PDB file of C-alpha atoms and ligand atoms in Angstrom:
ATOM      1  CA  MET C   1    -121.410 -24.062  35.090  1.00  0.00           C
ATOM      2  CA  VAL C   2    -118.760 -26.396  34.147  1.00  0.00           C
ATOM      3  CA  ASP C   3    -118.627 -24.816  30.688  1.00  0.00           C
ATOM      4  CA  ALA C   4    -117.900 -21.542  32.377  1.00  0.00           C
ATOM      5  CA  LEU C   5    -114.586 -22.912  33.614  1.00  0.00           C
ATOM      6  CA  MET C   6    -113.495 -24.205  30.084  1.00  0.00           C
ATOM      7  CA  THR C   7    -110.930 -22.501  28.068  1.00  0.00           C
ATOM      8  CA  GLY C   8    -109.437 -23.170  24.747  1.00  0.00           C
ATOM      9  CA  THR C   9    -108.175 -26.609  24.373  1.00  0.00           C
ATOM     10  CA  GLU C  10    -110.987 -28.524  26.169  1.00  0.00           C
ATOM     11  CA  LYS C  11    -113.076 -27.826  23.134  1.00  0.00           C
ATOM     12  CA  ILE C  12    -111.065 -30.456  21.179  1.00  0.00           C
ATOM     13  CA  MET C  13    -113.710 -33.141  20.149  1.00  0.00           C
ATOM     14  CA  PRO C  14    -112.244 -36.652  20.056  1.00  0.00           C
ATOM     15  CA  ASP C  15    -112.426 -38.082  16.526  1.00  0.00           C
ATOM     16  CA  ASN C  16    -110.168 -39.822  14.275  1.00  0.00           C
ATOM     17  CA  THR C  17    -108.169 -36.754  13.673  1.00  0.00           C
ATOM     18  CA  LEU C  18    -106.999 -36.732  17.350  1.00  0.00           C
ATOM     19  CA  PHE C  19    -103.525 -37.827  16.446  1.00  0.00           C
ATOM     20  CA  SER C  20    -103.209 -36.039  13.109  1.00  0.00           C
ATOM     21  CA  LEU C  21    -100.323 -33.582  12.749  1.00  0.00           C
ATOM     22  CA  ALA C  22    -101.579 -32.259   9.451  1.00  0.00           C
ATOM     23  CA  GLY C  23    -100.275 -28.659   8.849  1.00  0.00           C
ATOM     24  CA  ARG C  24     -98.169 -28.634  11.999  1.00  0.00           C
ATOM     25  CA  ARG C  25     -94.540 -27.608  11.816  1.00  0.00           C
ATOM     26  CA  ALA C  26     -92.148 -29.608  13.920  1.00  0.00           C
ATOM     27  CA  LEU C  27     -88.569 -28.720  14.732  1.00  0.00           C
ATOM     28  CA  VAL C  28     -86.595 -31.790  15.700  1.00  0.00           C
ATOM     29  CA  THR C  29     -83.079 -31.203  17.031  1.00  0.00           C
ATOM     30  CA  GLY C  30     -80.430 -33.906  16.316  1.00  0.00           C
ATOM     31  CA  ALA C  31     -82.477 -35.126  13.362  1.00  0.00           C
ATOM     32  CA  SER C  32     -79.604 -36.069  11.022  1.00  0.00           C
ATOM     33  CA  ARG C  33     -79.519 -39.687  12.155  1.00  0.00           C
ATOM     34  CA  GLY C  34     -80.856 -42.128  14.944  1.00  0.00           C
ATOM     35  CA  ILE C  35     -83.658 -41.343  17.123  1.00  0.00           C
ATOM     36  CA  GLY C  36     -84.179 -37.715  15.938  1.00  0.00           C
ATOM     37  CA  LEU C  37     -84.389 -38.851  12.266  1.00  0.00           C
ATOM     38  CA  THR C  38     -86.831 -41.711  13.151  1.00  0.00           C
ATOM     39  CA  LEU C  39     -89.081 -39.164  15.097  1.00  0.00           C
ATOM     40  CA  ALA C  40     -88.866 -36.492  12.268  1.00  0.00           C
ATOM     41  CA  ARG C  41     -90.088 -39.274   9.717  1.00  0.00           C
ATOM     42  CA  GLY C  42     -92.611 -40.569  12.086  1.00  0.00           C
ATOM     43  CA  LEU C  43     -94.120 -37.031  12.759  1.00  0.00           C
ATOM     44  CA  GLY C  44     -93.884 -36.360   8.951  1.00  0.00           C
ATOM     45  CA  ARG C  45     -96.019 -39.481   8.260  1.00  0.00           C
ATOM     46  CA  PHE C  46     -98.727 -38.159  10.512  1.00  0.00           C
ATOM     47  CA  GLY C  47     -98.866 -34.908   8.467  1.00  0.00           C
ATOM     48  CA  ALA C  48     -96.185 -32.657  10.096  1.00  0.00           C
ATOM     49  CA  LYS C  49     -93.849 -30.357   8.098  1.00  0.00           C
ATOM     50  CA  ILE C  50     -90.298 -31.190   9.397  1.00  0.00           C
ATOM     51  CA  VAL C  51     -87.568 -28.914  10.183  1.00  0.00           C
ATOM     52  CA  LEU C  52     -84.416 -30.906  10.602  1.00  0.00           C
ATOM     53  CA  ASN C  53     -81.649 -29.577  12.899  1.00  0.00           C
ATOM     54  CA  GLY C  54     -78.119 -30.807  13.599  1.00  0.00           C
ATOM     55  CA  ARG C  55     -74.639 -29.277  13.353  1.00  0.00           C
ATOM     56  CA  HIS C  56     -73.693 -30.534   9.832  1.00  0.00           C
ATOM     57  CA  ALA C  57     -75.452 -29.017   6.962  1.00  0.00           C
ATOM     58  CA  GLU C  58     -74.379 -31.699   4.420  1.00  0.00           C
ATOM     59  CA  ALA C  59     -75.603 -34.533   6.661  1.00  0.00           C
ATOM     60  CA  LEU C  60     -78.943 -32.713   7.157  1.00  0.00           C
ATOM     61  CA  ASP C  61     -79.222 -32.152   3.350  1.00  0.00           C
ATOM     62  CA  ALA C  62     -78.906 -35.884   2.826  1.00  0.00           C
ATOM     63  CA  THR C  63     -81.489 -36.645   5.474  1.00  0.00           C
ATOM     64  CA  ARG C  64     -83.961 -34.076   3.882  1.00  0.00           C
ATOM     65  CA  ALA C  65     -83.470 -35.533   0.472  1.00  0.00           C
ATOM     66  CA  MET C  66     -84.138 -39.065   1.873  1.00  0.00           C
ATOM     67  CA  LEU C  67     -87.296 -37.830   3.579  1.00  0.00           C
ATOM     68  CA  GLU C  68     -88.487 -35.868   0.563  1.00  0.00           C
ATOM     69  CA  ASN C  69     -88.094 -39.040  -1.711  1.00  0.00           C
ATOM     70  CA  GLU C  70     -90.406 -40.658   0.889  1.00  0.00           C
ATOM     71  CA  GLY C  71     -92.892 -38.027   0.136  1.00  0.00           C
ATOM     72  CA  LEU C  72     -92.427 -35.995   3.290  1.00  0.00           C
ATOM     73  CA  ASP C  73     -92.144 -32.212   3.705  1.00  0.00           C
ATOM     74  CA  ALA C  74     -88.674 -31.396   5.223  1.00  0.00           C
ATOM     75  CA  VAL C  75     -86.383 -28.437   5.299  1.00  0.00           C
ATOM     76  CA  THR C  76     -83.092 -28.039   7.287  1.00  0.00           C
ATOM     77  CA  ALA C  77     -81.923 -25.649  10.022  1.00  0.00           C
ATOM     78  CA  PRO C  78     -78.255 -26.404  10.838  1.00  0.00           C
ATOM     79  CA  PHE C  79     -77.098 -24.897  14.096  1.00  0.00           C
ATOM     80  CA  ASP C  80     -75.266 -25.976  17.189  1.00  0.00           C
ATOM     81  CA  VAL C  81     -77.850 -26.292  20.067  1.00  0.00           C
ATOM     82  CA  THR C  82     -75.115 -25.625  22.627  1.00  0.00           C
ATOM     83  CA  ASP C  83     -74.658 -22.013  21.245  1.00  0.00           C
ATOM     84  CA  GLN C  84     -77.489 -19.943  22.668  1.00  0.00           C
ATOM     85  CA  ASP C  85     -76.997 -17.082  20.097  1.00  0.00           C
ATOM     86  CA  ALA C  86     -77.077 -19.701  17.136  1.00  0.00           C
ATOM     87  CA  VAL C  87     -80.128 -21.172  18.666  1.00  0.00           C
ATOM     88  CA  ILE C  88     -81.956 -17.821  18.892  1.00  0.00           C
ATOM     89  CA  GLY C  89     -80.942 -16.893  15.392  1.00  0.00           C
ATOM     90  CA  GLY C  90     -81.802 -20.375  14.061  1.00  0.00           C
ATOM     91  CA  VAL C  91     -85.350 -20.341  15.656  1.00  0.00           C
ATOM     92  CA  GLU C  92     -86.002 -16.727  14.428  1.00  0.00           C
ATOM     93  CA  LYS C  93     -84.907 -17.794  10.840  1.00  0.00           C
ATOM     94  CA  ILE C  94     -87.360 -20.827  10.894  1.00  0.00           C
ATOM     95  CA  GLU C  95     -90.296 -18.815  12.179  1.00  0.00           C
ATOM     96  CA  HIS C  96     -89.427 -15.994   9.723  1.00  0.00           C
ATOM     97  CA  GLU C  97     -88.731 -18.188   6.529  1.00  0.00           C
ATOM     98  CA  TYR C  98     -90.933 -21.195   6.986  1.00  0.00           C
ATOM     99  CA  GLY C  99     -93.605 -20.141   9.595  1.00  0.00           C
ATOM    100  CA  PRO C 100     -94.557 -20.918  13.290  1.00  0.00           C
ATOM    101  CA  ILE C 101     -92.982 -23.934  15.146  1.00  0.00           C
ATOM    102  CA  ASP C 102     -95.989 -25.908  16.530  1.00  0.00           C
ATOM    103  CA  ILE C 103     -93.981 -28.825  17.814  1.00  0.00           C
ATOM    104  CA  LEU C 104     -90.367 -28.965  19.300  1.00  0.00           C
ATOM    105  CA  ILE C 105     -88.613 -32.295  19.830  1.00  0.00           C
ATOM    106  CA  ASN C 106     -85.577 -31.453  21.969  1.00  0.00           C
ATOM    107  CA  ASN C 107     -83.687 -34.479  21.050  1.00  0.00           C
ATOM    108  CA  ALA C 108     -80.064 -33.581  20.398  1.00  0.00           C
ATOM    109  CA  GLY C 109     -77.792 -35.417  22.879  1.00  0.00           C
ATOM    110  CA  ILE C 110     -74.387 -37.189  23.385  1.00  0.00           C
ATOM    111  CA  GLN C 111     -72.911 -39.837  25.490  1.00  0.00           C
ATOM    112  CA  ARG C 112     -69.570 -40.046  27.161  1.00  0.00           C
ATOM    113  CA  ARG C 113     -68.543 -43.178  29.194  1.00  0.00           C
ATOM    114  CA  ALA C 114     -65.653 -43.425  31.751  1.00  0.00           C
ATOM    115  CA  PRO C 115     -65.412 -44.413  35.471  1.00  0.00           C
ATOM    116  CA  LEU C 116     -66.658 -41.399  37.512  1.00  0.00           C
ATOM    117  CA  ASP C 117     -63.296 -41.027  39.407  1.00  0.00           C
ATOM    118  CA  GLN C 118     -61.527 -40.616  36.038  1.00  0.00           C
ATOM    119  CA  PHE C 119     -64.200 -38.591  34.360  1.00  0.00           C
ATOM    120  CA  SER C 120     -62.698 -35.579  32.480  1.00  0.00           C
ATOM    121  CA  ARG C 121     -63.934 -31.975  33.069  1.00  0.00           C
ATOM    122  CA  ALA C 122     -64.106 -31.559  29.336  1.00  0.00           C
ATOM    123  CA  ASP C 123     -66.536 -34.642  28.924  1.00  0.00           C
ATOM    124  CA  TRP C 124     -68.599 -33.380  31.979  1.00  0.00           C
ATOM    125  CA  ASP C 125     -68.949 -29.865  30.281  1.00  0.00           C
ATOM    126  CA  ALA C 126     -69.764 -31.303  26.976  1.00  0.00           C
ATOM    127  CA  LEU C 127     -72.631 -33.472  28.498  1.00  0.00           C
ATOM    128  CA  ILE C 128     -73.985 -30.629  30.440  1.00  0.00           C
ATOM    129  CA  ALA C 129     -73.808 -28.272  27.232  1.00  0.00           C
ATOM    130  CA  THR C 130     -75.586 -30.687  24.939  1.00  0.00           C
ATOM    131  CA  ASN C 131     -77.965 -32.635  27.040  1.00  0.00           C
ATOM    132  CA  LEU C 132     -79.126 -30.029  29.507  1.00  0.00           C
ATOM    133  CA  ASN C 133     -78.235 -26.372  28.552  1.00  0.00           C
ATOM    134  CA  ALA C 134     -79.500 -27.054  24.870  1.00  0.00           C
ATOM    135  CA  VAL C 135     -82.812 -28.092  26.144  1.00  0.00           C
ATOM    136  CA  PHE C 136     -83.155 -24.836  28.007  1.00  0.00           C
ATOM    137  CA  PHE C 137     -81.837 -22.838  25.036  1.00  0.00           C
ATOM    138  CA  VAL C 138     -84.013 -24.245  22.417  1.00  0.00           C
ATOM    139  CA  GLY C 139     -86.915 -24.663  24.600  1.00  0.00           C
ATOM    140  CA  GLN C 140     -86.880 -21.129  25.792  1.00  0.00           C
ATOM    141  CA  ALA C 141     -86.253 -19.645  22.260  1.00  0.00           C
ATOM    142  CA  VAL C 142     -89.156 -21.714  20.824  1.00  0.00           C
ATOM    143  CA  ALA C 143     -91.547 -21.106  23.653  1.00  0.00           C
ATOM    144  CA  ARG C 144     -91.003 -17.278  23.350  1.00  0.00           C
ATOM    145  CA  HIS C 145     -92.916 -17.660  20.074  1.00  0.00           C
ATOM    146  CA  MET C 146     -95.374 -20.248  21.190  1.00  0.00           C
ATOM    147  CA  LEU C 147     -96.506 -18.365  24.360  1.00  0.00           C
ATOM    148  CA  PRO C 148     -98.124 -15.330  22.564  1.00  0.00           C
ATOM    149  CA  ARG C 149     -99.898 -17.780  20.222  1.00  0.00           C
ATOM    150  CA  GLY C 150    -101.241 -19.660  23.143  1.00  0.00           C
ATOM    151  CA  ARG C 151    -100.443 -23.118  21.838  1.00  0.00           C
ATOM    152  CA  GLY C 152     -97.510 -25.342  21.161  1.00  0.00           C
ATOM    153  CA  LYS C 153     -96.006 -28.803  22.084  1.00  0.00           C
ATOM    154  CA  ILE C 154     -92.472 -29.455  23.613  1.00  0.00           C
ATOM    155  CA  VAL C 155     -91.231 -32.997  23.870  1.00  0.00           C
ATOM    156  CA  ASN C 156     -87.850 -33.296  25.783  1.00  0.00           C
ATOM    157  CA  ILE C 157     -86.088 -36.566  25.061  1.00  0.00           C
ATOM    158  CA  CYS C 158     -85.207 -38.010  28.348  1.00  0.00           C
ATOM    159  CA  SER C 159     -83.955 -41.609  29.213  1.00  0.00           C
ATOM    160  CA  VAL C 160     -84.206 -44.623  31.544  1.00  0.00           C
ATOM    161  CA  GLN C 161     -81.236 -42.782  32.905  1.00  0.00           C
ATOM    162  CA  SER C 162     -83.610 -40.023  34.187  1.00  0.00           C
ATOM    163  CA  GLU C 163     -84.480 -42.555  36.690  1.00  0.00           C
ATOM    164  CA  LEU C 164     -81.661 -45.091  36.861  1.00  0.00           C
ATOM    165  CA  ALA C 165     -77.905 -44.974  36.965  1.00  0.00           C
ATOM    166  CA  ARG C 166     -75.431 -47.414  35.432  1.00  0.00           C
ATOM    167  CA  PRO C 167     -71.674 -47.744  35.957  1.00  0.00           C
ATOM    168  CA  GLY C 168     -69.659 -45.304  33.861  1.00  0.00           C
ATOM    169  CA  ILE C 169     -72.254 -42.885  32.855  1.00  0.00           C
ATOM    170  CA  ALA C 170     -73.086 -40.929  36.033  1.00  0.00           C
ATOM    171  CA  PRO C 171     -72.732 -37.430  34.358  1.00  0.00           C
ATOM    172  CA  TYR C 172     -75.024 -38.459  31.446  1.00  0.00           C
ATOM    173  CA  THR C 173     -77.454 -39.819  34.124  1.00  0.00           C
ATOM    174  CA  ALA C 174     -77.238 -36.385  35.934  1.00  0.00           C
ATOM    175  CA  THR C 175     -78.153 -34.494  32.687  1.00  0.00           C
ATOM    176  CA  LYS C 176     -81.097 -36.835  31.954  1.00  0.00           C
ATOM    177  CA  GLY C 177     -82.454 -36.432  35.493  1.00  0.00           C
ATOM    178  CA  ALA C 178     -82.201 -32.697  35.099  1.00  0.00           C
ATOM    179  CA  VAL C 179     -84.023 -32.760  31.872  1.00  0.00           C
ATOM    180  CA  LYS C 180     -86.929 -34.611  33.459  1.00  0.00           C
ATOM    181  CA  ASN C 181     -87.143 -31.983  36.174  1.00  0.00           C
ATOM    182  CA  LEU C 182     -86.630 -29.183  33.638  1.00  0.00           C
ATOM    183  CA  THR C 183     -89.765 -30.759  31.723  1.00  0.00           C
ATOM    184  CA  LYS C 184     -91.839 -30.416  34.945  1.00  0.00           C
ATOM    185  CA  GLY C 185     -90.547 -26.847  35.346  1.00  0.00           C
ATOM    186  CA  MET C 186     -91.427 -25.922  31.769  1.00  0.00           C
ATOM    187  CA  ALA C 187     -94.835 -27.370  32.172  1.00  0.00           C
ATOM    188  CA  THR C 188     -95.417 -25.515  35.497  1.00  0.00           C
ATOM    189  CA  ASP C 189     -94.428 -22.185  34.021  1.00  0.00           C
ATOM    190  CA  TRP C 190     -96.044 -22.596  30.474  1.00  0.00           C
ATOM    191  CA  ALA C 191     -98.972 -24.960  30.635  1.00  0.00           C
ATOM    192  CA  ARG C 192    -101.271 -22.254  31.778  1.00  0.00           C
ATOM    193  CA  HIS C 193    -100.500 -20.380  28.498  1.00  0.00           C
ATOM    194  CA  GLY C 194    -101.749 -23.513  26.295  1.00  0.00           C
ATOM    195  CA  LEU C 195     -98.415 -25.239  25.846  1.00  0.00           C
ATOM    196  CA  GLN C 196     -97.935 -28.989  26.554  1.00  0.00           C
ATOM    197  CA  ILE C 197     -94.402 -29.903  27.647  1.00  0.00           C
ATOM    198  CA  ASN C 198     -93.680 -33.534  28.187  1.00  0.00           C
ATOM    199  CA  GLY C 199     -90.747 -36.021  28.272  1.00  0.00           C
ATOM    200  CA  LEU C 200     -90.270 -39.162  26.212  1.00  0.00           C
ATOM    201  CA  ALA C 201     -87.858 -41.594  27.852  1.00  0.00           C
ATOM    202  CA  PRO C 202     -86.271 -44.237  25.637  1.00  0.00           C
ATOM    203  CA  GLY C 203     -84.865 -47.446  27.051  1.00  0.00           C
ATOM    204  CA  TYR C 204     -82.027 -48.993  25.046  1.00  0.00           C
ATOM    205  CA  PHE C 205     -82.358 -48.626  21.329  1.00  0.00           C
ATOM    206  CA  LYS C 206     -79.749 -49.589  18.508  1.00  0.00           C
ATOM    207  CA  THR C 207     -78.348 -46.250  17.235  1.00  0.00           C
ATOM    208  CA  GLU C 208     -74.930 -44.806  16.625  1.00  0.00           C
ATOM    209  CA  MET C 209     -74.588 -43.560  20.131  1.00  0.00           C
ATOM    210  CA  ASN C 210     -75.054 -47.209  21.409  1.00  0.00           C
ATOM    211  CA  GLU C 211     -72.854 -48.952  18.746  1.00  0.00           C
ATOM    212  CA  LYS C 212     -70.280 -49.992  21.344  1.00  0.00           C
ATOM    213  CA  LEU C 213     -73.049 -51.603  23.505  1.00  0.00           C
ATOM    214  CA  VAL C 214     -74.731 -53.210  20.624  1.00  0.00           C
ATOM    215  CA  ALA C 215     -71.316 -54.965  19.603  1.00  0.00           C
ATOM    216  CA  ASP C 216     -70.837 -56.126  23.221  1.00  0.00           C
ATOM    217  CA  GLN C 217     -72.399 -59.636  23.456  1.00  0.00           C
ATOM    218  CA  ALA C 218     -72.335 -59.550  27.259  1.00  0.00           C
ATOM    219  CA  PHE C 219     -74.111 -56.318  27.353  1.00  0.00           C
ATOM    220  CA  THR C 220     -76.864 -57.460  25.029  1.00  0.00           C
ATOM    221  CA  GLN C 221     -77.342 -60.640  27.202  1.00  0.00           C
ATOM    222  CA  TRP C 222     -77.552 -58.542  30.301  1.00  0.00           C
ATOM    223  CA  LEU C 223     -79.925 -56.030  28.701  1.00  0.00           C
ATOM    224  CA  CYS C 224     -82.285 -58.871  27.347  1.00  0.00           C
ATOM    225  CA  GLN C 225     -82.422 -60.327  30.770  1.00  0.00           C
ATOM    226  CA  ARG C 226     -82.860 -56.989  32.660  1.00  0.00           C
ATOM    227  CA  THR C 227     -85.682 -55.761  30.321  1.00  0.00           C
ATOM    228  CA  PRO C 228     -89.010 -57.365  30.865  1.00  0.00           C
ATOM    229  CA  ALA C 229     -89.603 -57.306  27.117  1.00  0.00           C
ATOM    230  CA  GLY C 230     -86.386 -59.229  26.688  1.00  0.00           C
ATOM    231  CA  ARG C 231     -84.815 -57.319  23.825  1.00  0.00           C
ATOM    232  CA  TRP C 232     -83.465 -54.070  22.400  1.00  0.00           C
ATOM    233  CA  GLY C 233     -85.926 -51.401  21.257  1.00  0.00           C
ATOM    234  CA  ASN C 234     -86.490 -50.704  17.608  1.00  0.00           C
ATOM    235  CA  VAL C 235     -86.309 -46.954  17.107  1.00  0.00           C
ATOM    236  CA  ASP C 236     -89.618 -47.055  15.187  1.00  0.00           C
ATOM    237  CA  GLU C 237     -91.217 -48.082  18.607  1.00  0.00           C
ATOM    238  CA  LEU C 238     -90.811 -44.488  19.769  1.00  0.00           C
ATOM    239  CA  VAL C 239     -92.908 -42.977  17.062  1.00  0.00           C
ATOM    240  CA  GLY C 240     -96.219 -43.639  18.675  1.00  0.00           C
ATOM    241  CA  ALA C 241     -95.383 -41.992  21.940  1.00  0.00           C
ATOM    242  CA  ALA C 242     -93.902 -38.991  20.137  1.00  0.00           C
ATOM    243  CA  VAL C 243     -96.960 -38.620  17.858  1.00  0.00           C
ATOM    244  CA  PHE C 244     -99.338 -38.850  21.046  1.00  0.00           C
ATOM    245  CA  LEU C 245     -97.228 -36.039  22.895  1.00  0.00           C
ATOM    246  CA  SER C 246     -97.218 -33.854  19.723  1.00  0.00           C
ATOM    247  CA  SER C 247    -100.864 -34.138  18.909  1.00  0.00           C
ATOM    248  CA  ASP C 248    -104.199 -33.006  20.177  1.00  0.00           C
ATOM    249  CA  ALA C 249    -104.475 -36.473  21.906  1.00  0.00           C
ATOM    250  CA  SER C 250    -102.356 -35.073  24.652  1.00  0.00           C
ATOM    251  CA  SER C 251    -104.127 -31.857  25.193  1.00  0.00           C
ATOM    252  CA  PHE C 252    -104.248 -32.178  28.974  1.00  0.00           C
ATOM    253  CA  VAL C 253    -101.088 -34.171  29.512  1.00  0.00           C
ATOM    254  CA  ASN C 254     -98.351 -31.874  31.004  1.00  0.00           C
ATOM    255  CA  GLY C 255     -94.993 -32.412  32.804  1.00  0.00           C
ATOM    256  CA  HIS C 256     -95.271 -36.178  32.256  1.00  0.00           C
ATOM    257  CA  VAL C 257     -92.384 -38.442  31.251  1.00  0.00           C
ATOM    258  CA  LEU C 258     -93.496 -41.316  29.137  1.00  0.00           C
ATOM    259  CA  MET C 259     -91.142 -44.344  29.475  1.00  0.00           C
ATOM    260  CA  VAL C 260     -90.681 -46.391  26.314  1.00  0.00           C
ATOM    261  CA  ASP C 261     -88.366 -48.972  27.632  1.00  0.00           C
ATOM    262  CA  GLY C 262     -89.953 -52.484  27.305  1.00  0.00           C
ATOM    263  CA  GLY C 263     -90.651 -52.243  31.055  1.00  0.00           C
ATOM    264  CA  MET C 264     -87.048 -51.698  32.327  1.00  0.00           C
ATOM    265  CA  THR C 265     -87.945 -48.905  34.807  1.00  0.00           C
ATOM    266  CA  ALA C 266     -90.879 -50.968  36.179  1.00  0.00           C
ATOM    267  CA  SER C 267     -88.811 -53.721  37.288  1.00  0.00           C
ATOM    268  CA  VAL C 268     -85.830 -54.436  39.539  1.00  0.00           C
TER     269      VAL C 268
HETATM  270  P1  LIG P 301     -77.170 -40.174  17.795  1.00  0.00           P
HETATM  271  O1  LIG P 301     -77.447 -41.366  16.948  1.00  0.00           O
HETATM  272  O2  LIG P 301     -75.660 -40.033  18.285  1.00  0.00           O
HETATM  273  O3  LIG P 301     -77.622 -38.832  17.130  1.00  0.00           O
HETATM  274  C1  LIG P 301     -77.416 -37.621  17.865  1.00  0.00           C
HETATM  275  C2  LIG P 301     -77.893 -36.452  16.994  1.00  0.00           C
HETATM  276  O4  LIG P 301     -77.785 -35.223  17.792  1.00  0.00           O
HETATM  277  C3  LIG P 301     -77.309 -36.251  15.677  1.00  0.00           C
HETATM  278  O5  LIG P 301     -78.161 -35.929  14.700  1.00  0.00           O
HETATM  279  C4  LIG P 301     -76.253 -35.279  15.942  1.00  0.00           C
HETATM  280  O6  LIG P 301     -75.863 -34.576  14.635  1.00  0.00           O
HETATM  281  C5  LIG P 301     -77.123 -34.258  16.885  1.00  0.00           C
HETATM  282  N1  LIG P 301     -76.233 -33.473  17.769  1.00  0.00           N
HETATM  283  C6  LIG P 301     -75.303 -33.798  18.676  1.00  0.00           C
HETATM  284  N2  LIG P 301     -74.805 -32.579  19.112  1.00  0.00           N
HETATM  285  C7  LIG P 301     -75.369 -31.560  18.538  1.00  0.00           C
HETATM  286  C8  LIG P 301     -75.381 -30.186  18.721  1.00  0.00           C
HETATM  287  N3  LIG P 301     -74.492 -29.698  19.712  1.00  0.00           N
HETATM  288  N4  LIG P 301     -76.183 -29.396  18.080  1.00  0.00           N
HETATM  289  C9  LIG P 301     -77.099 -29.955  17.227  1.00  0.00           C
HETATM  290  N5  LIG P 301     -77.162 -31.346  16.884  1.00  0.00           N
HETATM  291  C10 LIG P 301     -76.415 -32.139  17.718  1.00  0.00           C
HETATM  292  O7  LIG P 301     -77.941 -40.302  19.105  1.00  0.00           O
HETATM  293  P2  LIG P 301     -79.390 -41.015  19.517  1.00  0.00           P
HETATM  294  O8  LIG P 301     -79.140 -42.388  20.088  1.00  0.00           O
HETATM  295  O9  LIG P 301     -80.329 -40.949  18.258  1.00  0.00           O
HETATM  296  O10 LIG P 301     -79.929 -40.225  20.663  1.00  0.00           O
HETATM  297  C11 LIG P 301     -80.842 -39.162  20.487  1.00  0.00           C
HETATM  298  C12 LIG P 301     -81.419 -38.731  21.777  1.00  0.00           C
HETATM  299  O11 LIG P 301     -81.997 -39.826  22.512  1.00  0.00           O
HETATM  300  C13 LIG P 301     -80.288 -38.183  22.861  1.00  0.00           C
HETATM  301  O12 LIG P 301     -80.884 -37.123  23.567  1.00  0.00           O
HETATM  302  C14 LIG P 301     -80.031 -39.358  23.678  1.00  0.00           C
HETATM  303  O13 LIG P 301     -79.526 -39.081  24.972  1.00  0.00           O
HETATM  304  C15 LIG P 301     -81.430 -40.010  23.744  1.00  0.00           C
HETATM  305  N6  LIG P 301     -81.519 -41.380  24.132  1.00  0.00           N
HETATM  306  C16 LIG P 301     -80.977 -42.381  23.386  1.00  0.00           C
HETATM  307  C17 LIG P 301     -81.136 -43.652  23.741  1.00  0.00           C
HETATM  308  C18 LIG P 301     -80.646 -44.874  22.755  1.00  0.00           C
HETATM  309  O14 LIG P 301     -80.767 -45.955  23.277  1.00  0.00           O
HETATM  310  N7  LIG P 301     -79.989 -44.479  21.684  1.00  0.00           N
HETATM  311  C19 LIG P 301     -81.665 -44.006  24.950  1.00  0.00           C
HETATM  312  C20 LIG P 301     -82.240 -43.093  25.739  1.00  0.00           C
HETATM  313  C21 LIG P 301     -82.067 -41.679  25.338  1.00  0.00           C
HETATM  314  P3  LIG P 301     -74.494 -33.879  14.369  1.00  0.00           P
HETATM  315  O15 LIG P 301     -73.433 -34.736  15.030  1.00  0.00           O
HETATM  316  O16 LIG P 301     -74.445 -33.963  12.977  1.00  0.00           O
HETATM  317  O17 LIG P 301     -74.649 -32.456  14.777  1.00  0.00           O
END
């Protein structure tokens, strides 16, 4: 009786390949540096073939060469994720030249800081374009290939700012809150077609985006006090959650946002 209700993915038998990504192709946006690069490398170490995206072909080539030197399988797909035509063309090209995209990590993102009453329209538009519109553009373009295949993983990079504000970054907070709910919407529309769409929400990590904060001793002191784990995150600590959300281990996880923040959002 129960078996009659079962379809597709429930047939996965838990064994030691549950977290394997062998043979899966993963497109990681914003993979030339920072969190995107770390996640690309991490998925590659679990067997995935990596497609590195960013706007700058030379930077991507350098990243590809580095990953290849480490024995990983990586190719590049330079395009601007804020340009919907470029996204559609870029995704078509990957599917045609390299093969099906099994995993999408929607990671490309930017930060702009200013008091809200002085925040410029140009910076607001840039944040919306990169942090929100692009998640829709790339997610939709990739999902259109995944849906007929009845399988695929999408991981949208959210943030502690999907839940919490901080002075000077209200527009960023708005985009990351929207990405959290877009993740739920994607899951609601696409889970029944065999896709899993989830969010991964980093706390504070030392990347180029945060270099001003890292250099600010008062901020670091505040952060270490505010975070139950008492420290900055190390980008490698995001890999486990990304592998989980990209692998068969998360076959019935959908619309979830996994916080990797040293407990920051669990605590006032
Ligand atoms: P980062 O070091 O500044 O890297 C951003 C990446 O995105 C770069 O590879 C950049 O490459 C790419 N990118 C930017 N605009 C793009 C566009 N229009 N099209 C294609 N690629 C683009 O940032 P990060 O700290 O690794 O952050 C990555 C993600 O994690 C972002 O979504 C961010 O909001 C999120 N996050 C970060 C933290 C943190 O502590 N660092 C915390 C929470 C969430 P090019 O400039 O060469 O295009």
